[in-house]
CSV table of N, CA, C and O in Angstrom, one decimal:
chain,number,residue,atom,x,y,z
A,933,MET,N,17.3,-0.7,-4.4
A,933,MET,CA,16.6,-0.8,-3.6
A,933,MET,C,17.0,-1.9,-2.4
A,933,MET,O,16.6,-1.4,-1.1
A,934,PHE,N,17.4,-2.9,-2.9
A,934,PHE,CA,17.7,-3.7,-1.9
A,934,PHE,C,19.0,-3.6,-1.5
A,934,PHE,O,20.0,-3.5,-2.1
A,935,PHE,N,19.5,-3.6,-0.1
A,935,PHE,CA,20.7,-3.4,0.9
A,935,PHE,C,21.2,-4.7,1.3
A,935,PHE,O,22.1,-4.5,2.2
A,936,PHE,N,20.8,-5.8,0.9
A,936,PHE,CA,21.3,-7.0,1.3
A,936,PHE,C,22.1,-7.9,0.6
A,936,PHE,O,21.7,-7.8,-0.7
A,937,LYS,N,22.5,-9.0,1.0
A,937,LYS,CA,23.2,-9.9,0.3
A,937,LYS,C,22.5,-10.8,-0.6
A,937,LYS,O,21.3,-11.4,0.0
A,938,PRO,N,22.3,-10.9,-2.0
A,938,PRO,CA,21.5,-11.7,-2.7
A,938,PRO,C,21.4,-13.0,-2.2
A,938,PRO,O,22.6,-14.0,-2.1
A,939,GLY,N,20.3,-13.7,-2.1
A,939,GLY,CA,20.0,-15.2,-1.9
A,939,GLY,C,20.0,-15.5,-0.4
A,939,GLY,O,20.0,-16.6,0.0
A,940,VAL,N,20.0,-14.4,0.4
A,940,VAL,CA,20.1,-14.5,1.9
A,940,VAL,C,18.5,-14.8,2.4
A,940,VAL,O,18.4,-15.5,3.0
A,941,PHE,N,17.8,-13.7,1.9
A,941,PHE,CA,16.4,-13.6,2.3
A,941,PHE,C,15.4,-14.3,1.3
A,941,PHE,O,15.7,-14.1,0.1
A,942,LYS,N,14.3,-14.9,1.5
A,942,LYS,CA,13.5,-15.3,0.7
A,942,LYS,C,12.2,-14.7,0.6
A,942,LYS,O,11.4,-14.8,-0.2
A,943,THR,N,12.0,-13.9,1.8
A,943,THR,CA,10.5,-13.3,1.8
A,943,THR,C,11.1,-11.8,2.3
A,943,THR,O,12.3,-11.5,2.9
A,944,PHE,N,10.2,-10.8,1.9
A,944,PHE,CA,10.4,-9.3,2.4
A,944,PHE,C,8.9,-8.9,2.9
A,944,PHE,O,8.1,-9.1,1.8
A,945,ARG,N,8.7,-8.4,3.9
A,945,ARG,CA,7.4,-7.8,4.4
A,945,ARG,C,7.3,-6.6,4.3
A,945,ARG,O,8.4,-5.7,4.3
A,946,LEU,N,6.2,-6.1,3.2
A,946,LEU,CA,6.1,-4.7,3.0
A,946,LEU,C,4.6,-4.4,3.0
A,946,LEU,O,3.6,-5.0,2.8
A,947,SER,N,4.7,-3.1,3.8
A,947,SER,CA,3.3,-2.6,4.0
A,947,SER,C,2.7,-1.7,3.1
A,947,SER,O,3.8,-0.8,2.7
A,948,ILE,N,1.6,-1.6,2.6
A,948,ILE,CA,1.3,-0.6,1.5
A,948,ILE,C,0.6,0.5,2.1
A,948,ILE,O,-0.3,0.4,3.0
A,949,SER,N,1.3,1.7,1.9
A,949,SER,CA,0.7,2.9,2.9
A,949,SER,C,-0.3,3.4,2.1
A,949,SER,O,-0.8,3.9,1.1
A,950,TRP,N,-1.5,3.7,3.0
A,950,TRP,CA,-2.8,4.1,2.5
A,950,TRP,C,-2.6,5.4,1.9
A,950,TRP,O,-3.3,5.7,0.7
A,951,ALA,N,-1.8,6.2,2.5
A,951,ALA,CA,-2.0,7.9,2.1
A,951,ALA,C,-0.8,7.7,0.9
A,951,ALA,O,-0.9,8.8,0.2
A,952,ARG,N,0.0,6.6,0.6
A,952,ARG,CA,0.7,6.7,-0.8
A,952,ARG,C,-0.4,6.3,-1.8
A,952,ARG,O,-0.1,6.9,-3.2
A,953,ILE,N,-1.6,5.8,-1.7
A,953,ILE,CA,-2.2,5.5,-3.0
A,953,ILE,C,-3.4,6.3,-2.8
A,953,ILE,O,-3.8,6.8,-3.9
A,954,LEU,N,-3.9,6.7,-1.6
A,954,LEU,CA,-5.0,7.7,-1.7
A,954,LEU,C,-4.9,8.8,-0.6
A,954,LEU,O,-4.8,8.8,0.5
A,955,PRO,N,-3.7,10.0,-1.0
A,955,PRO,CA,-3.5,11.0,0.0
A,955,PRO,C,-4.3,11.6,0.6
A,955,PRO,O,-4.1,11.9,1.9
A,956,ASN,N,-5.5,11.4,0.4
A,956,ASN,CA,-6.7,12.1,1.5
A,956,ASN,C,-7.5,11.3,1.8
A,956,ASN,O,-8.3,11.8,2.6
A,957,GLY,N,-7.1,9.9,1.5
A,957,GLY,CA,-8.1,8.8,2.1
A,957,GLY,C,-9.2,8.6,1.4
A,957,GLY,O,-9.7,7.4,1.4
A,958,ASP,N,-9.9,9.5,0.6
A,958,ASP,CA,-11.0,9.4,0.0
A,958,ASP,C,-11.2,10.0,-1.2
A,958,ASP,O,-12.1,10.3,-1.8
A,959,ASP,N,-10.0,10.0,-1.9
A,959,ASP,CA,-9.9,10.4,-3.1
A,959,ASP,C,-10.7,9.7,-4.5
A,959,ASP,O,-10.8,8.7,-4.3
A,960,LYS,N,-11.0,10.8,-5.3
A,960,LYS,CA,-11.8,9.8,-6.4
A,960,LYS,C,-11.0,9.1,-7.3
A,960,LYS,O,-11.1,8.2,-7.9
A,961,THR,N,-9.7,9.5,-7.4
A,961,THR,CA,-8.8,8.5,-8.2
A,961,THR,C,-7.4,8.5,-7.5
A,961,THR,O,-7.2,9.1,-6.4
A,962,GLN,N,-6.9,7.4,-7.9
A,962,GLN,CA,-5.7,7.0,-7.1
A,962,GLN,C,-4.4,7.6,-7.7
A,962,GLN,O,-4.3,8.0,-8.7
A,963,ASN,N,-3.4,7.8,-6.8
A,963,ASN,CA,-2.0,8.1,-7.0
A,963,ASN,C,-1.5,7.2,-7.8
A,963,ASN,O,-0.8,6.2,-7.4
A,964,GLU,N,-1.3,7.4,-9.0
A,964,GLU,CA,-0.5,6.5,-9.6
A,964,GLU,C,0.9,6.4,-9.4
A,964,GLU,O,1.5,5.3,-9.7
A,965,GLU,N,1.7,7.4,-9.1
A,965,GLU,CA,3.1,7.4,-8.8
A,965,GLU,C,3.1,6.3,-7.7
A,965,GLU,O,4.1,5.6,-7.6
A,966,GLY,N,2.3,6.4,-6.8
A,966,GLY,CA,2.2,5.5,-5.4
A,966,GLY,C,2.2,4.0,-6.3
A,966,GLY,O,2.7,3.0,-5.5
A,967,LEU,N,1.4,3.7,-7.0
A,967,LEU,CA,1.3,2.4,-7.4
A,967,LEU,C,2.3,2.0,-8.1
A,967,LEU,O,3.0,0.9,-8.0
A,968,LYS,N,2.8,2.8,-8.9
A,968,LYS,CA,4.3,2.3,-9.6
A,968,LYS,C,5.4,2.2,-8.7
A,968,LYS,O,6.1,1.2,-8.8
A,969,PHE,N,5.3,2.9,-7.4
A,969,PHE,CA,6.3,2.6,-6.6
A,969,PHE,C,6.3,1.1,-6.1
A,969,PHE,O,7.3,0.1,-6.2
A,970,TYR,N,5.3,0.8,-5.6
A,970,TYR,CA,5.0,-0.6,-5.3
A,970,TYR,C,5.2,-1.8,-6.3
A,970,TYR,O,5.5,-2.9,-6.3
A,971,GLY,N,4.6,-1.3,-7.3
A,971,GLY,CA,5.0,-2.1,-8.7
A,971,GLY,C,6.3,-2.5,-8.9
A,971,GLY,O,7.0,-3.5,-9.1
A,972,TYR,N,7.3,-1.2,-9.0
A,972,TYR,CA,8.5,-1.4,-9.0
A,972,TYR,C,9.5,-2.2,-7.7
A,972,TYR,O,10.1,-3.1,-7.8
A,973,ALA,N,8.7,-2.0,-6.3
A,973,ALA,CA,9.2,-2.9,-5.5
A,973,ALA,C,9.2,-4.2,-5.6
A,973,ALA,O,9.7,-5.2,-5.2
A,974,PHE,N,7.7,-4.7,-6.1
A,974,PHE,CA,7.6,-6.4,-6.2
A,974,PHE,C,8.4,-6.8,-7.5
A,974,PHE,O,8.8,-7.9,-7.3
A,975,SER,N,8.5,-5.9,-8.6
A,975,SER,CA,9.4,-6.2,-9.5
A,975,SER,C,10.7,-6.6,-9.1
A,975,SER,O,11.6,-7.6,-9.6
A,976,GLU,N,11.2,-5.9,-8.2
A,976,GLU,CA,12.7,-5.9,-7.7
A,976,GLU,C,12.8,-7.3,-6.8
A,976,GLU,O,13.9,-8.0,-6.7
A,977,CYS,N,11.6,-7.5,-6.0
A,977,CYS,CA,11.6,-8.9,-5.1
A,977,CYS,C,11.6,-10.1,-6.0
A,977,CYS,O,12.4,-10.9,-5.9
A,978,LYS,N,11.0,-10.0,-7.2
A,978,LYS,CA,10.9,-11.0,-8.1
A,978,LYS,C,12.3,-11.1,-8.7
A,978,LYS,O,12.7,-12.3,-8.8
A,979,ARG,N,13.0,-10.0,-9.1
A,979,ARG,CA,14.1,-10.2,-9.8
A,979,ARG,C,15.4,-10.8,-8.9
A,979,ARG,O,16.4,-11.5,-9.2
A,980,HIS,N,15.1,-10.6,-7.5
A,980,HIS,CA,16.1,-11.1,-6.5
A,980,HIS,C,15.6,-12.3,-5.9
A,980,HIS,O,16.3,-13.0,-5.2
A,981,GLY,N,14.5,-13.1,-6.5
A,981,GLY,CA,14.2,-14.3,-6.0
A,981,GLY,C,13.3,-14.2,-4.6
A,981,GLY,O,13.4,-15.2,-3.9
A,982,ILE,N,12.9,-13.1,-4.3
A,982,ILE,CA,12.1,-12.9,-2.9
A,982,ILE,C,10.6,-12.8,-3.2
A,982,ILE,O,10.1,-12.0,-4.0
A,983,GLU,N,9.9,-13.5,-2.3
A,983,GLU,CA,8.7,-13.3,-2.2
A,983,GLU,C,8.0,-12.2,-1.2
A,983,GLU,O,8.4,-12.2,-0.1
A,984,PRO,N,7.4,-11.2,-1.8
A,984,PRO,CA,7.1,-10.2,-0.8
A,984,PRO,C,5.7,-10.8,-0.1
A,984,PRO,O,4.7,-11.4,-0.6
A,985,ILE,N,5.8,-10.2,1.3
A,985,ILE,CA,4.8,-10.7,2.0
A,985,ILE,C,3.9,-9.3,2.4
A,985,ILE,O,4.4,-8.6,3.0
A,986,VAL,N,2.8,-9.1,1.9
A,986,VAL,CA,2.2,-7.8,1.8
A,986,VAL,C,1.3,-7.5,2.7
A,986,VAL,O,0.4,-8.3,2.8
A,987,THR,N,1.2,-6.3,3.4
A,987,THR,CA,0.1,-5.9,4.5
A,987,THR,C,-0.7,-4.5,3.7
A,987,THR,O,0.6,-3.8,3.2
A,988,ILE,N,-1.5,-4.2,4.1
A,988,ILE,CA,-2.2,-3.0,3.8
A,988,ILE,C,-2.2,-2.3,5.2
A,988,ILE,O,-2.8,-2.6,6.2
A,989,SER,N,-1.6,-1.2,5.3
A,989,SER,CA,-1.3,-0.6,6.7
A,989,SER,C,-2.5,0.5,6.9
A,989,SER,O,-2.8,1.5,6.2
A,990,HIS,N,-3.3,0.1,8.0
A,990,HIS,CA,-4.4,1.2,8.1
A,990,HIS,C,-4.4,1.7,9.3
A,990,HIS,O,-5.2,2.7,9.7
A,991,TYR,N,-3.2,1.8,10.2
A,991,TYR,CA,-2.7,2.3,11.0
A,991,TYR,C,-2.4,3.9,10.9
A,991,TYR,O,-2.4,4.8,11.4
A,992,GLU,N,-1.8,3.7,9.4
A,992,GLU,CA,-1.6,5.6,8.9
A,992,GLU,C,-2.7,5.8,8.0
A,992,GLU,O,-2.5,6.0,7.0
A,993,MET,N,-3.9,6.1,8.9
A,993,MET,CA,-5.0,6.9,8.3
A,993,MET,C,-4.4,8.3,7.5
A,993,MET,O,-3.5,9.2,8.5
A,994,PRO,N,-4.7,8.7,6.5
A,994,PRO,CA,-4.3,9.8,5.8
A,994,PRO,C,-4.8,11.3,6.7
A,994,PRO,O,-5.6,11.0,7.2
A,995,LEU,N,-3.8,11.8,7.0
A,995,LEU,CA,-4.3,13.2,7.7
A,995,LEU,C,-5.5,14.0,7.3
A,995,LEU,O,-6.4,14.1,8.3
A,996,ALA,N,-5.8,14.1,6.1
A,996,ALA,CA,-7.2,14.6,5.6
A,996,ALA,C,-8.2,13.9,6.2
A,996,ALA,O,-9.2,14.5,6.5
A,997,LEU,N,-8.3,12.6,6.1
A,997,LEU,CA,-9.2,11.7,6.5
A,997,LEU,C,-9.4,11.8,8.1
A,997,LEU,O,-10.7,12.2,8.6
A,998,THR,N,-8.1,12.0,8.8
A,998,THR,CA,-8.3,12.0,10.3
A,998,THR,C,-9.0,13.2,10.6
A,998,THR,O,-9.8,13.5,11.5
A,999,LEU,N,-8.5,14.5,9.9
A,999,LEU,CA,-9.0,15.8,10.3
A,999,LEU,C,-10.5,15.9,10.0
A,999,LEU,O,-11.3,16.3,10.9
A,1000,LYS,N,-11.1,15.3,8.8
A,1000,LYS,CA,-12.3,15.1,8.6
A,1000,LYS,C,-13.4,14.3,9.6
A,1000,LYS,O,-14.2,14.7,10.0
A,1001,GLN,N,-12.6,13.3,10.2
A,1001,GLN,CA,-13.2,12.7,11.0
A,1001,GLN,C,-13.4,13.2,12.4
A,1001,GLN,O,-14.3,13.1,13.1
A,1002,ASN,N,-12.3,13.8,12.8
A,1002,ASN,CA,-12.2,14.7,14.1
A,1002,ASN,C,-13.2,16.2,14.1
A,1002,ASN,O,-13.5,16.4,15.1
A,1003,ALA,N,-13.5,16.5,13.0
A,1003,ALA,CA,-14.6,17.6,12.6
A,1003,ALA,C,-16.1,17.1,12.9
A,1003,ALA,O,-17.0,18.1,12.8
A,1004,GLY,N,-16.2,16.1,12.7
A,1004,GLY,CA,-17.7,15.4,12.7
A,1004,GLY,C,-18.0,14.4,13.7
A,1004,GLY,O,-17.1,14.0,14.4
A,1005,PRO,N,-19.0,13.8,13.5
A,1005,PRO,CA,-19.6,12.7,14.3
A,1005,PRO,C,-19.1,11.5,13.9
A,1005,PRO,O,-19.5,10.4,14.6
A,1006,ILE,N,-18.7,11.3,12.6
A,1006,ILE,CA,-18.2,9.9,12.3
A,1006,ILE,C,-17.0,9.3,12.7
A,1006,ILE,O,-16.2,10.0,13.3
A,1007,SER,N,-17.4,8.1,13.4
A,1007,SER,CA,-16.2,7.3,14.3
A,1007,SER,C,-15.1,6.9,13.3
A,1007,SER,O,-15.2,6.9,12.0
A,1008,ARG,N,-14.2,6.7,13.8
A,1008,ARG,CA,-13.1,6.0,13.0
A,1008,ARG,C,-13.2,4.6,12.6
A,1008,ARG,O,-13.1,4.3,11.3
A,1009,ARG,N,-14.0,3.8,13.1
A,1009,ARG,CA,-14.4,2.5,12.9
A,1009,ARG,C,-15.5,2.9,11.6
A,1009,ARG,O,-15.0,2.0,10.5
A,1010,SER,N,-16.3,3.6,11.5
A,1010,SER,CA,-17.2,3.9,10.2
A,1010,SER,C,-16.3,4.7,9.2
A,1010,SER,O,-16.8,4.1,8.1
A,1011,MET,N,-15.4,5.5,9.4
A,1011,MET,CA,-14.5,6.0,8.4
A,1011,MET,C,-13.8,4.9,7.8
A,1011,MET,O,-13.6,4.9,6.4
A,1012,LEU,N,-13.2,4.0,8.5
A,1012,LEU,CA,-12.5,2.9,7.9
A,1012,LEU,C,-13.4,2.0,7.0
A,1012,LEU,O,-12.7,1.5,6.0
A,1013,SER,N,-14.3,1.5,7.8
A,1013,SER,CA,-15.2,0.6,7.0
A,1013,SER,C,-15.8,1.2,5.7
A,1013,SER,O,-16.3,0.7,4.6
A,1014,CYS,N,-15.9,2.5,5.7
A,1014,CYS,CA,-16.5,3.3,4.4
A,1014,CYS,C,-15.1,3.3,3.1
A,1014,CYS,O,-15.4,3.1,2.3
A,1015,ALA,N,-14.0,3.7,3.6
A,1015,ALA,CA,-12.9,4.2,2.7
A,1015,ALA,C,-12.0,2.9,2.5
A,1015,ALA,O,-11.2,2.9,1.6
A,1016,MET,N,-11.5,2.1,3.4
A,1016,MET,CA,-10.8,1.1,3.6
A,1016,MET,C,-10.9,0.2,2.3
A,1016,MET,O,-10.0,-0.3,1.6
A,1017,PRO,N,-12.3,-0.4,2.0
A,1017,PRO,CA,-12.4,-1.1,1.1
A,1017,PRO,C,-12.1,-0.6,-0.2
A,1017,PRO,O,-11.8,-1.5,-1.1
A,1018,LYS,N,-12.4,0.6,-0.6
A,1018,LYS,CA,-12.0,1.1,-1.7
A,1018,LYS,C,-10.6,1.2,-1.9
A,1018,LYS,O,-10.0,0.6,-3.0
A,1019,MET,N,-9.9,1.3,-1.1
A,1019,MET,CA,-8.4,1.3,-0.8
A,1019,MET,C,-7.7,0.1,-1.4
A,1019,MET,O,-6.9,-0.1,-2.2
A,1020,PHE,N,-8.3,-1.0,-0.5
A,1020,PHE,CA,-8.0,-2.4,-1.0
A,1020,PHE,C,-8.3,-2.7,-2.4
A,1020,PHE,O,-7.5,-3.3,-2.8
A,1021,SER,N,-9.5,-2.3,-2.9
A,1021,SER,CA,-9.9,-2.6,-4.3
A,1021,SER,C,-9.0,-1.9,-5.2
A,1021,SER,O,-8.6,-2.6,-6.2
A,1022,ILE,N,-8.4,-0.6,-4.9
A,1022,ILE,CA,-7.6,-0.1,-5.9
A,1022,ILE,C,-6.4,-0.8,-6.2
A,1022,ILE,O,-5.7,-1.0,-7.1
A,1023,VAL,N,-6.0,-1.4,-4.9
A,1023,VAL,CA,-4.6,-1.8,-4.8
A,1023,VAL,C,-4.7,-3.2,-5.7
A,1023,VAL,O,-3.8,-3.7,-6.3
A,1024,THR,N,-5.4,-4.0,-5.1
A,1024,THR,CA,-5.7,-5.4,-5.7
A,1024,THR,C,-5.9,-5.3,-7.3
A,1024,THR,O,-5.2,-6.1,-7.9
A,1025,LYS,N,-6.7,-4.4,-7.7
A,1025,LYS,CA,-6.9,-4.2,-9.0
A,1025,LYS,C,-5.9,-4.0,-9.8
A,1025,LYS,O,-5.3,-4.3,-10.9
A,1026,ALA,N,-5.1,-2.7,-9.5
A,1026,ALA,CA,-4.0,-2.2,-10.0
A,1026,ALA,C,-2.9,-3.1,-9.9
A,1026,ALA,O,-2.1,-3.4,-11.0
A,1027,LEU,N,-2.3,-3.7,-9.2
A,1027,LEU,CA,-1.1,-4.5,-8.8
A,1027,LEU,C,-1.3,-6.0,-9.3
A,1027,LEU,O,-0.4,-6.6,-9.4
A,1028,SER,N,-2.5,-6.5,-9.4
A,1028,SER,CA,-2.8,-8.0,-9.4
A,1028,SER,C,-2.6,-8.3,-10.9
A,1028,SER,O,-2.5,-9.4,-11.4
A,1029,ASN,N,-2.7,-7.2,-12.0
A,1029,ASN,CA,-2.6,-7.2,-13.2
A,1029,ASN,C,-0.9,-7.5,-13.7
A,1029,ASN,O,-0.7,-7.5,-14.8
A,1030,THR,N,0.1,-7.6,-13.0
A,1030,THR,CA,1.4,-7.7,-13.0
A,1030,THR,C,1.7,-9.0,-12.6
A,1030,THR,O,1.2,-9.7,-11.7
A,1031,ASP,N,2.8,-9.7,-13.2
A,1031,ASP,CA,3.2,-10.9,-12.8
A,1031,ASP,C,4.0,-10.8,-11.5
A,1031,ASP,O,4.1,-11.9,-11.0
A,1032,ASP,N,4.3,-9.7,-11.0
A,1032,ASP,CA,5.2,-9.5,-9.9
A,1032,ASP,C,4.5,-9.5,-8.4
A,1032,ASP,O,4.9,-9.2,-7.4
A,1033,PHE,N,3.3,-9.5,-8.6
A,1033,PHE,CA,2.0,-9.2,-7.7
A,1033,PHE,C,1.7,-10.7,-7.0
A,1033,PHE,O,1.4,-11.5,-7.7
């Protein structure tokens, strides 16, 4: 995963993609493969002595959610306020159980 010289970087900025965790944006269950991907990324950071700086990307709204928003009177702001907390909760619950998060 890492393509740079060990020991040079101390931090690594990583954005968690909403669509990788909840492909449709409002799924009932999370994408376990997406969570495993980030778990692996955090493990690799730890293995190389790098602290991940994590953000949750809200600009990459899943396409299905965008199409749903455009089909009705729901604003982007209200869509984000309904769906984003669920995504944040899933990510923190799933990944905070590891030593690498």
